[in-house]
Amino acid sequence: MRVLVLGAGVVGTAAAYFLNEAGHEVTVVERQAGAGLETSFANGGIVGAYSSRPWAHPEVPRMLVKWFGREDAPYLFRLRPDLAQWRWAVSFLRHCTRAQFERSQQVSLRLSTYSYDCLKTLREKEGLAYDQRAEGVLHLYRDAASLDASYRYETRMADTRFHPERLDRDAMLEAEPALQQTADQFAGAIYFANDESGDAHKFTRALAAAAAANGVTFRYGETVRQLTGDRRRVTGAETDKGVIEADAVVMSLASYSARFLRRVGLRVPIYPLKGYSVTIPTTGYNGAPTRAIHDGHRRIVMSRLGDRLRCAGTAELDGHNATIRPDRATATLDAAMAVFPSCGDRTRAERWIGFRPMTPDCLPIIGKTRVPGLYMDTGHGSTGWTYSSGSGRVIADIVSGREPEIDMAGLSPDRY
C-alpha cells in the first residue's frame, strides 16, 4: 500500500519507520530541510514512560488565578479573538477535574509504557545514539508536606511498576550531587528510576536516517497545501511542488493538523501551546546535573544532553505566535540557574520556542478517521517523544488492518 505521512517530527518519523517495517511503500512530506526541526527540535528531553501526566490537572485553575497577570507564570493564557482558542480553553478547563485526570492518566500510562518498550527495541535494532541517559528522573519538592502527599498519591496504584522512590534530602543529594549548592531549597525528591532523557532532535534525525536506509522516501523542503479528495475519500495531498497520490494518508502535522482536516469535514480540538526552552553550554563548568530533573514548583524540566543542559517549560496559549518573549525565556533560564547556579554559561544560552499540539484531554488522536483513506497520528501535546514509538507502531498496525497490541480506548479519533 502507498502511504503518505504528513510531517517529519518525531511522531511522523516514527510512524513512517513502522509503516515501512510493516511492508508499505512510505513517503514523508516535510516543509523543513530535515526531520525533527520544529516541535521536536529543542524540547525538554524526557521520556516519561512511568511519570507521564496529563496537563489538565485539578491544580491548573488555581494556578491560573495565583499567577494571573504575571509574565513569568508557568501557564499563561493570552486570550485572542479566536473562537477555536476559546472553545479549546473551555474544554481544557472542563477536563481539569480529579475524575477526568485519573481517566486520562490511565490512558497516558498505557500508551507511554508500551511506547517505551517499542523505543528500547527500536534503539537496539537500529543502534540509535542521541545523548541518551537511562538514569531516571528526580522530581524535586520544596517542603515535606508536598513531598509526602505526592508520594502517597503516586503509590496509590496497585501496579508497583509505577511506584517511585521517596528520597529525603540526603538521599536526594546522593542521587544528584549537583544539588549541593541549593539543597536547602528542597525537602527531598521522588525518583522515577525507569524514565530516561536525551535529545529528541538527534533521536528523530537518527530514526529518519534509519527509515530512509530501509526504503522510506523523505521529501524535505516541500510544503503541504491541502489534502486531496473529499469527505468521501482522501486520495493524497497537494504540496507546493505538485500532487502526491496515496492509498492512505497519515496526518502528523502536530499543531497544524486541524486546519488541514477541516477541509474534509473533520474538526479536531488541537491547539498550539507555546513552550519555551533554553540550552546552556556546560563545558568548563562542574555544576550541571547528570540526572534529569523536574521542578514542579516552576513547572520546568532539565536534561543533561552531552555538554549541554536543556531547560524547558511553561505553556502559553497564544495561537501560532512564534515571538520569543525575552521575559518568558529569561524566566525559564532563571529558574534553572536558581537550582543549578554553576551549571553552565548563561550568557551563551540558546532560547527557543515550540508549539505543543495539545488536545483538551492532553491525549493524542491515533487511528482511522470516518473519511476513508485518512488516518490520524497527531495531538501528542508535551509528550510527543514519550508516545511517538508506540503511536507509530499502533498506526502501522491500524493501516495494515491489524489489531493494535494495546487497548485504544481514549485515544481513537471518534472521541471527538
Short mmCIF file of C-alpha atoms in Angstrom, two decimals:
data_model
loop_
_atom_site.label_atom_id
_atom_site.label_comp_id
_atom_site.label_asym_id
_atom_site.label_seq_id
_atom_site.Cartn_x
_atom_site.Cartn_y
_atom_site.Cartn_z
CA MET A 1 0.00 0.00 0.00
CA ARG A 2 1.22 3.53 -0.79
CA VAL A 3 1.17 5.51 2.45
CA LEU A 4 1.79 9.24 2.68
CA VAL A 5 2.87 10.62 6.07
CA LEU A 6 2.46 14.36 6.52
CA GLY A 7 5.14 15.72 8.84
CA ALA A 8 8.62 14.56 9.86
CA GLY A 9 8.62 15.46 13.52
CA VAL A 10 9.34 12.67 15.97
CA VAL A 11 5.74 11.39 15.66
CA GLY A 12 5.57 11.36 11.86
CA THR A 13 9.06 9.91 11.54
CA ALA A 14 8.25 7.06 13.93
CA ALA A 15 5.02 6.37 12.02
CA ALA A 16 6.95 6.23 8.75
CA TYR A 17 9.51 3.84 10.21
CA PHE A 18 6.92 1.35 11.47
CA LEU A 19 4.74 1.63 8.36
CA ASN A 20 7.79 0.75 6.27
CA GLU A 21 8.59 -2.12 8.62
CA ALA A 22 5.03 -3.37 8.06
CA GLY A 23 5.71 -3.61 4.32
CA HIS A 24 4.19 -0.40 2.96
CA GLU A 25 5.63 1.99 0.40
CA VAL A 26 6.06 5.12 2.51
CA THR A 27 6.61 8.75 1.54
CA VAL A 28 7.02 11.56 4.09
CA VAL A 29 6.46 15.23 3.26
CA GLU A 30 8.13 17.83 5.47
CA ARG A 31 8.39 21.59 4.88
CA GLN A 32 11.65 21.90 6.81
CA ALA A 33 15.07 20.93 5.45
CA GLY A 34 15.26 17.84 7.68
CA ALA A 35 13.50 15.76 10.29
CA GLY A 36 12.68 16.99 13.77
CA LEU A 37 13.25 20.70 13.15
CA GLU A 38 10.05 22.11 14.66
CA THR A 39 8.35 20.95 17.88
CA SER A 40 10.81 18.06 18.26
CA PHE A 41 13.88 20.30 17.92
CA ALA A 42 14.61 21.55 21.45
CA ASN A 43 12.05 20.07 23.82
CA GLY A 44 12.60 19.09 27.45
CA GLY A 45 14.26 15.82 26.51
CA ILE A 46 12.46 13.50 28.93
CA VAL A 47 10.93 10.13 28.02
CA GLY A 48 8.43 9.88 30.87
CA ALA A 49 7.39 6.28 30.46
CA TYR A 50 6.29 5.90 34.07
CA SER A 51 5.65 9.50 35.04
CA SER A 52 3.70 10.92 32.08
CA ARG A 53 0.85 13.07 33.37
CA PRO A 54 -1.89 14.98 31.52
CA TRP A 55 -1.56 18.74 31.87
CA ALA A 56 -5.29 19.01 32.52
CA HIS A 57 -4.86 18.69 36.28
CA PRO A 58 -7.17 19.86 39.10
CA GLU A 59 -4.46 22.27 40.26
CA VAL A 60 -4.37 24.21 36.98
CA PRO A 61 -7.36 26.55 37.59
CA ARG A 62 -5.89 27.52 40.96
CA MET A 63 -2.51 28.15 39.37
CA LEU A 64 -4.06 30.38 36.71
CA VAL A 65 -5.63 32.52 39.42
CA LYS A 66 -2.46 32.55 41.54
CA TRP A 67 -0.23 33.65 38.66
CA PHE A 68 -2.78 35.87 36.89
CA GLY A 69 -1.21 38.89 35.22
CA ARG A 70 2.40 37.71 35.65
CA GLU A 71 4.57 37.31 32.56
CA ASP A 72 6.63 34.62 34.28
CA ALA A 73 3.57 32.45 35.03
CA PRO A 74 4.04 28.73 34.24
CA TYR A 75 0.67 28.71 32.46
CA LEU A 76 -0.30 31.88 30.58
CA PHE A 77 -3.49 32.27 28.56
CA ARG A 78 -3.27 35.17 26.10
CA LEU A 79 -6.88 35.18 25.03
CA ARG A 80 -7.44 36.36 21.47
CA PRO A 81 -10.48 37.00 19.23
CA ASP A 82 -10.21 33.38 18.14
CA LEU A 83 -13.25 31.14 18.62
CA ALA A 84 -11.14 27.97 18.33
CA GLN A 85 -8.93 29.18 21.17
CA TRP A 86 -11.87 29.97 23.45
CA ARG A 87 -13.52 26.63 22.73
CA TRP A 88 -10.29 24.80 23.42
CA ALA A 89 -9.67 26.68 26.66
CA VAL A 90 -13.17 25.96 27.98
CA SER A 91 -12.90 22.28 27.06
CA PHE A 92 -9.44 22.05 28.65
CA LEU A 93 -10.66 23.55 31.92
CA ARG A 94 -13.58 21.11 31.95
CA HIS A 95 -11.01 18.30 31.91
CA CYS A 96 -9.26 19.75 34.97
CA THR A 97 -11.20 17.60 37.41
CA ARG A 98 -9.91 14.76 39.53
CA ALA A 99 -12.10 12.18 37.76
CA GLN A 100 -11.09 13.32 34.26
CA PHE A 101 -7.42 13.49 35.25
CA GLU A 102 -7.48 9.95 36.65
CA ARG A 103 -9.06 8.59 33.46
CA SER A 104 -6.61 10.42 31.21
CA GLN A 105 -3.63 9.36 33.31
CA GLN A 106 -4.53 5.69 32.97
CA VAL A 107 -4.71 6.06 29.19
CA SER A 108 -1.46 8.02 29.16
CA LEU A 109 0.44 5.38 31.12
CA ARG A 110 -0.95 2.59 28.96
CA LEU A 111 0.48 4.26 25.86
CA SER A 112 3.70 5.61 27.43
CA THR A 113 4.87 2.26 28.82
CA TYR A 114 4.04 0.48 25.57
CA SER A 115 5.87 3.20 23.66
CA TYR A 116 8.90 2.90 25.92
CA ASP A 117 9.18 -0.81 25.14
CA CYS A 118 8.93 0.00 21.43
CA LEU A 119 11.60 2.68 21.77
CA LYS A 120 14.07 0.37 23.50
CA THR A 121 13.59 -2.31 20.85
CA LEU A 122 13.97 0.26 18.10
CA ARG A 123 17.06 1.79 19.67
CA GLU A 124 18.80 -1.56 19.93
CA LYS A 125 17.80 -2.69 16.45
CA GLU A 126 18.96 0.49 14.69
CA GLY A 127 21.80 1.46 17.02
CA LEU A 128 20.40 4.94 17.63
CA ALA A 129 22.54 7.40 19.60
CA TYR A 130 21.06 10.66 20.92
CA ASP A 131 22.75 11.66 24.20
CA GLN A 132 20.52 9.14 25.93
CA ARG A 133 20.69 8.70 29.72
CA ALA A 134 18.83 5.89 31.45
CA GLU A 135 19.33 7.27 34.95
CA GLY A 136 15.78 8.16 35.86
CA VAL A 137 14.14 11.48 36.68
CA LEU A 138 14.16 13.32 40.01
CA HIS A 139 11.04 15.30 40.90
CA LEU A 140 12.02 17.97 43.43
CA TYR A 141 9.83 19.17 46.33
CA ARG A 142 10.35 22.24 48.47
CA ASP A 143 8.54 21.11 51.62
CA ALA A 144 7.99 17.80 53.38
CA ALA A 145 4.20 18.04 53.28
CA SER A 146 4.14 18.30 49.48
CA LEU A 147 6.73 15.54 49.16
CA ASP A 148 4.75 13.17 51.38
CA ALA A 149 1.41 13.98 49.74
CA SER A 150 2.83 13.45 46.28
CA TYR A 151 4.47 10.17 47.26
CA ARG A 152 1.20 8.86 48.74
CA TYR A 153 -0.60 9.81 45.56
CA GLU A 154 2.00 8.30 43.25
CA THR A 155 1.94 4.98 45.12
CA ARG A 156 -1.85 4.63 45.13
CA MET A 157 -1.90 2.31 42.10
CA ALA A 158 -1.84 -1.43 42.61
CA ASP A 159 0.75 -1.88 39.85
CA THR A 160 4.07 -1.31 41.62
CA ARG A 161 5.86 -0.60 38.33
CA PHE A 162 4.54 2.93 38.65
CA HIS A 163 5.68 3.44 42.24
CA PRO A 164 8.56 5.91 42.54
CA GLU A 165 11.10 6.00 45.36
CA ARG A 166 10.83 8.67 48.05
CA LEU A 167 14.18 10.35 48.78
CA ASP A 168 14.84 12.58 51.75
CA ARG A 169 17.32 15.43 51.31
CA ASP A 170 20.40 13.32 52.00
CA ALA A 171 19.29 10.58 49.60
CA MET A 172 18.42 13.22 47.02
CA LEU A 173 21.94 14.66 47.24
CA GLU A 174 23.46 11.20 46.96
CA ALA A 175 21.44 10.64 43.78
CA GLU A 176 22.31 14.07 42.37
CA PRO A 177 25.36 15.74 43.95
CA ALA A 178 24.91 18.84 41.74
CA LEU A 179 22.07 19.87 44.07
CA GLN A 180 24.52 20.54 46.90
CA GLN A 181 24.63 24.29 46.30
CA THR A 182 20.88 24.72 46.67
CA ALA A 183 19.97 21.75 48.87
CA ASP A 184 18.34 23.97 51.49
CA GLN A 185 15.63 24.86 48.95
CA PHE A 186 14.34 21.28 48.90
CA ALA A 187 12.91 18.79 51.37
CA GLY A 188 13.62 15.86 49.07
CA ALA A 189 12.57 14.23 45.84
CA ILE A 190 10.54 11.49 44.23
CA TYR A 191 12.65 9.33 41.94
CA PHE A 192 11.28 7.60 38.84
CA ALA A 193 14.15 5.23 38.16
CA ASN A 194 12.88 3.84 34.86
CA ASP A 195 12.40 7.11 32.98
CA GLU A 196 15.02 8.37 30.53
CA SER A 197 16.27 11.53 28.88
CA GLY A 198 18.02 12.51 25.70
CA ASP A 199 17.98 14.78 22.66
CA ALA A 200 14.71 14.35 20.78
CA HIS A 201 16.06 16.10 17.69
CA LYS A 202 19.06 13.77 17.48
CA PHE A 203 16.74 10.80 18.00
CA THR A 204 14.38 11.95 15.24
CA ARG A 205 17.22 12.64 12.84
CA ALA A 206 18.80 9.24 13.50
CA LEU A 207 15.45 7.48 13.15
CA ALA A 208 14.77 9.27 9.87
CA ALA A 209 18.16 8.15 8.57
CA ALA A 210 17.37 4.56 9.55
CA ALA A 211 13.94 4.77 7.90
CA ALA A 212 15.44 6.21 4.72
CA ALA A 213 18.04 3.42 4.64
CA ASN A 214 15.16 0.95 4.89
CA GLY A 215 13.35 2.48 1.91
CA VAL A 216 11.25 5.41 3.19
CA THR A 217 11.22 8.42 0.87
CA PHE A 218 11.56 11.79 2.64
CA ARG A 219 10.58 14.85 0.64
CA TYR A 220 12.11 17.71 2.61
CA GLY A 221 11.57 21.37 1.80
CA GLU A 222 8.08 20.63 0.49
CA THR A 223 5.02 22.30 2.00
CA VAL A 224 1.60 20.66 2.22
CA ARG A 225 -1.16 22.91 0.90
CA GLN A 226 -4.19 20.70 1.31
CA LEU A 227 -5.48 17.15 1.33
CA THR A 228 -6.80 15.89 -1.99
CA GLY A 229 -10.10 14.11 -2.37
CA ASP A 230 -13.19 14.97 -0.40
CA ARG A 231 -15.32 13.86 2.55
CA ARG A 232 -15.97 10.56 0.78
CA ARG A 233 -12.30 9.65 0.40
CA VAL A 234 -8.86 11.22 0.82
CA THR A 235 -6.57 10.37 -2.10
CA GLY A 236 -3.34 12.13 -1.17
CA ALA A 237 -2.10 15.68 -0.71
CA GLU A 238 -1.31 18.73 -2.78
CA THR A 239 2.01 20.41 -2.00
CA ASP A 240 3.83 23.43 -3.38
CA LYS A 241 5.56 21.00 -5.75
CA GLY A 242 2.58 19.05 -7.02
CA VAL A 243 0.10 16.34 -6.08
CA ILE A 244 1.13 13.14 -4.30
CA GLU A 245 -1.32 10.28 -4.61
CA ALA A 246 -1.63 7.63 -1.92
CA ASP A 247 -3.83 4.78 -0.77
CA ALA A 248 -3.61 6.04 2.81
CA VAL A 249 -2.65 9.39 4.35
CA VAL A 250 -1.40 9.73 7.94
CA MET A 251 -1.88 13.18 9.44
CA SER A 252 1.09 14.04 11.68
CA LEU A 253 1.32 17.80 11.26
CA ALA A 254 1.17 18.43 15.01
CA SER A 255 -0.47 21.76 15.91
CA TYR A 256 -1.18 22.49 12.23
CA SER A 257 -3.23 19.33 11.75
CA ALA A 258 -6.62 20.88 12.50
CA ARG A 259 -6.53 23.38 9.64
CA PHE A 260 -5.95 20.64 7.03
CA LEU A 261 -8.55 18.31 8.49
CA ARG A 262 -11.33 20.92 8.30
CA ARG A 263 -11.31 20.71 4.50
CA VAL A 264 -12.60 17.13 4.65
CA GLY A 265 -15.16 17.84 7.35
CA LEU A 266 -13.17 16.81 10.42
CA ARG A 267 -12.98 19.24 13.33
CA VAL A 268 -10.45 18.24 15.98
CA PRO A 269 -9.64 20.36 19.05
CA ILE A 270 -5.87 20.52 18.65
CA TYR A 271 -4.44 23.87 19.67
CA PRO A 272 -0.82 25.09 19.95
CA LEU A 273 0.57 25.60 23.45
CA LYS A 274 3.78 27.54 23.08
CA GLY A 275 6.59 26.24 25.24
CA TYR A 276 10.00 27.74 25.90
CA SER A 277 13.37 26.11 26.30
CA VAL A 278 16.88 27.33 26.92
CA THR A 279 20.00 25.29 26.22
CA ILE A 280 23.00 26.13 28.38
CA PRO A 281 26.58 25.14 27.40
CA THR A 282 28.19 23.24 30.30
CA THR A 283 31.79 22.92 29.08
CA GLY A 284 34.15 24.24 31.75
CA TYR A 285 31.51 24.11 34.48
CA ASN A 286 31.03 21.35 37.05
CA GLY A 287 27.60 22.18 38.49
CA ALA A 288 25.26 20.61 35.94
CA PRO A 289 23.15 17.60 36.94
CA THR A 290 23.70 14.15 35.49
CA ARG A 291 20.11 13.02 36.06
CA ALA A 292 17.02 14.59 34.52
CA ILE A 293 15.21 16.95 36.88
CA HIS A 294 11.62 18.10 37.25
CA ASP A 295 11.00 21.17 39.39
CA GLY A 296 7.25 21.12 39.96
CA HIS A 297 7.24 24.49 41.71
CA ARG A 298 8.26 26.26 38.50
CA ARG A 299 6.94 23.62 36.11
CA ILE A 300 10.26 23.15 34.33
CA VAL A 301 12.33 20.11 33.39
CA MET A 302 16.09 19.91 32.95
CA SER A 303 18.01 17.29 30.97
CA ARG A 304 21.75 16.80 30.54
CA LEU A 305 22.50 16.38 26.83
CA GLY A 306 26.21 15.75 26.50
CA ASP A 307 27.90 19.11 27.05
CA ARG A 308 24.58 20.99 27.25
CA LEU A 309 21.82 21.41 29.79
CA ARG A 310 18.33 21.68 28.33
CA CYS A 311 15.76 23.53 30.45
CA ALA A 312 12.16 23.64 29.25
CA GLY A 313 8.73 24.50 30.50
CA THR A 314 5.79 26.91 30.60
CA ALA A 315 2.66 26.84 28.47
CA GLU A 316 1.45 29.90 26.63
CA LEU A 317 -1.92 29.90 24.88
CA ASP A 318 -1.26 32.43 22.12
CA GLY A 319 -2.01 30.76 18.82
CA HIS A 320 0.90 30.29 16.41
CA ASN A 321 2.68 33.40 17.62
CA ALA A 322 6.34 32.45 17.23
CA THR A 323 7.70 35.51 19.04
CA ILE A 324 10.29 34.61 21.66
CA ARG A 325 9.41 36.94 24.53
CA PRO A 326 12.63 37.75 26.40
CA ASP A 327 10.92 37.81 29.79
CA ARG A 328 9.43 34.35 29.31
CA ALA A 329 12.72 32.85 28.09
CA THR A 330 14.65 34.55 30.89
CA ALA A 331 12.20 33.23 33.48
CA THR A 332 12.97 29.67 32.31
CA LEU A 333 16.70 30.37 32.41
CA ASP A 334 16.50 31.98 35.85
CA ALA A 335 14.51 29.04 37.22
CA ALA A 336 17.16 26.58 36.03
CA MET A 337 20.07 28.67 37.33
CA ALA A 338 18.33 29.03 40.69
CA VAL A 339 18.55 25.25 41.09
CA PHE A 340 21.97 24.77 39.47
CA PRO A 341 23.84 28.10 39.71
CA SER A 342 27.12 26.60 38.43
CA CYS A 343 25.62 24.52 35.63
CA GLY A 344 26.99 26.49 32.69
CA ASP A 345 27.43 29.76 30.84
CA ARG A 346 24.11 31.60 30.95
CA THR A 347 25.42 34.32 28.62
CA ARG A 348 25.58 31.74 25.81
CA ALA A 349 22.22 30.12 26.49
CA GLU A 350 20.19 29.46 23.35
CA ARG A 351 16.50 30.37 23.52
CA TRP A 352 13.80 28.52 21.59
CA ILE A 353 10.03 28.12 21.38
CA GLY A 354 7.93 25.26 20.06
CA PHE A 355 4.21 24.64 19.59
CA ARG A 356 2.91 21.66 21.51
CA PRO A 357 -0.10 20.15 19.67
CA MET A 358 -2.45 19.83 22.64
CA THR A 359 -5.92 18.31 22.85
CA PRO A 360 -8.23 19.29 25.74
CA ASP A 361 -7.71 15.92 27.47
CA CYS A 362 -3.95 16.07 26.72
CA LEU A 363 -4.01 12.72 24.90
CA PRO A 364 -3.08 12.09 21.26
CA ILE A 365 -5.51 11.18 18.50
CA ILE A 366 -4.46 7.93 16.84
CA GLY A 367 -6.40 5.83 14.38
CA LYS A 368 -8.65 5.63 11.36
CA THR A 369 -10.99 8.54 10.73
CA ARG A 370 -14.51 8.36 9.33
CA VAL A 371 -13.12 9.59 6.00
CA PRO A 372 -11.78 6.57 4.05
CA GLY A 373 -8.08 6.75 3.34
CA LEU A 374 -7.32 9.19 6.16
CA TYR A 375 -5.64 8.33 9.46
CA MET A 376 -4.50 10.45 12.41
CA ASP A 377 -1.35 10.23 14.50
CA THR A 378 -1.30 13.70 16.00
CA GLY A 379 -2.15 15.84 19.02
CA HIS A 380 0.58 14.44 21.27
CA GLY A 381 0.98 17.62 23.31
CA SER A 382 4.04 17.83 25.56
CA THR A 383 4.74 14.09 25.45
CA GLY A 384 5.29 13.56 21.74
CA TRP A 385 8.64 11.87 22.17
CA THR A 386 7.38 9.69 25.01
CA TYR A 387 4.42 8.48 22.93
CA SER A 388 5.98 8.53 19.46
CA SER A 389 7.36 4.99 19.09
CA GLY A 390 4.22 3.40 20.49
CA SER A 391 1.84 5.51 18.44
CA GLY A 392 3.92 4.82 15.33
CA ARG A 393 3.65 1.10 15.92
CA VAL A 394 -0.09 1.42 16.57
CA ILE A 395 -0.84 3.44 13.45
CA ALA A 396 1.16 0.96 11.36
CA ASP A 397 -0.99 -1.86 12.74
CA ILE A 398 -4.22 0.03 12.06
CA VAL A 399 -3.28 0.99 8.49
CA SER A 400 -2.28 -2.65 7.90
CA GLY A 401 -5.65 -3.88 9.14
CA ARG A 402 -4.23 -5.46 12.29
CA GLU A 403 -5.49 -5.11 15.84
CA PRO A 404 -3.12 -2.92 17.88
CA GLU A 405 -1.35 -4.56 20.78
CA ILE A 406 -2.83 -2.11 23.29
CA ASP A 407 -6.36 -1.02 24.13
CA MET A 408 -7.15 2.12 22.09
CA ALA A 409 -9.93 3.40 24.34
CA GLY A 410 -9.39 7.10 24.98
CA LEU A 411 -7.04 7.53 22.01
CA SER A 412 -9.13 7.00 18.87
CA PRO A 413 -10.47 9.85 16.66
CA ASP A 414 -14.11 9.00 17.40
CA ARG A 415 -13.86 10.53 20.90
CA TYR A 416 -14.05 13.90 19.14
#
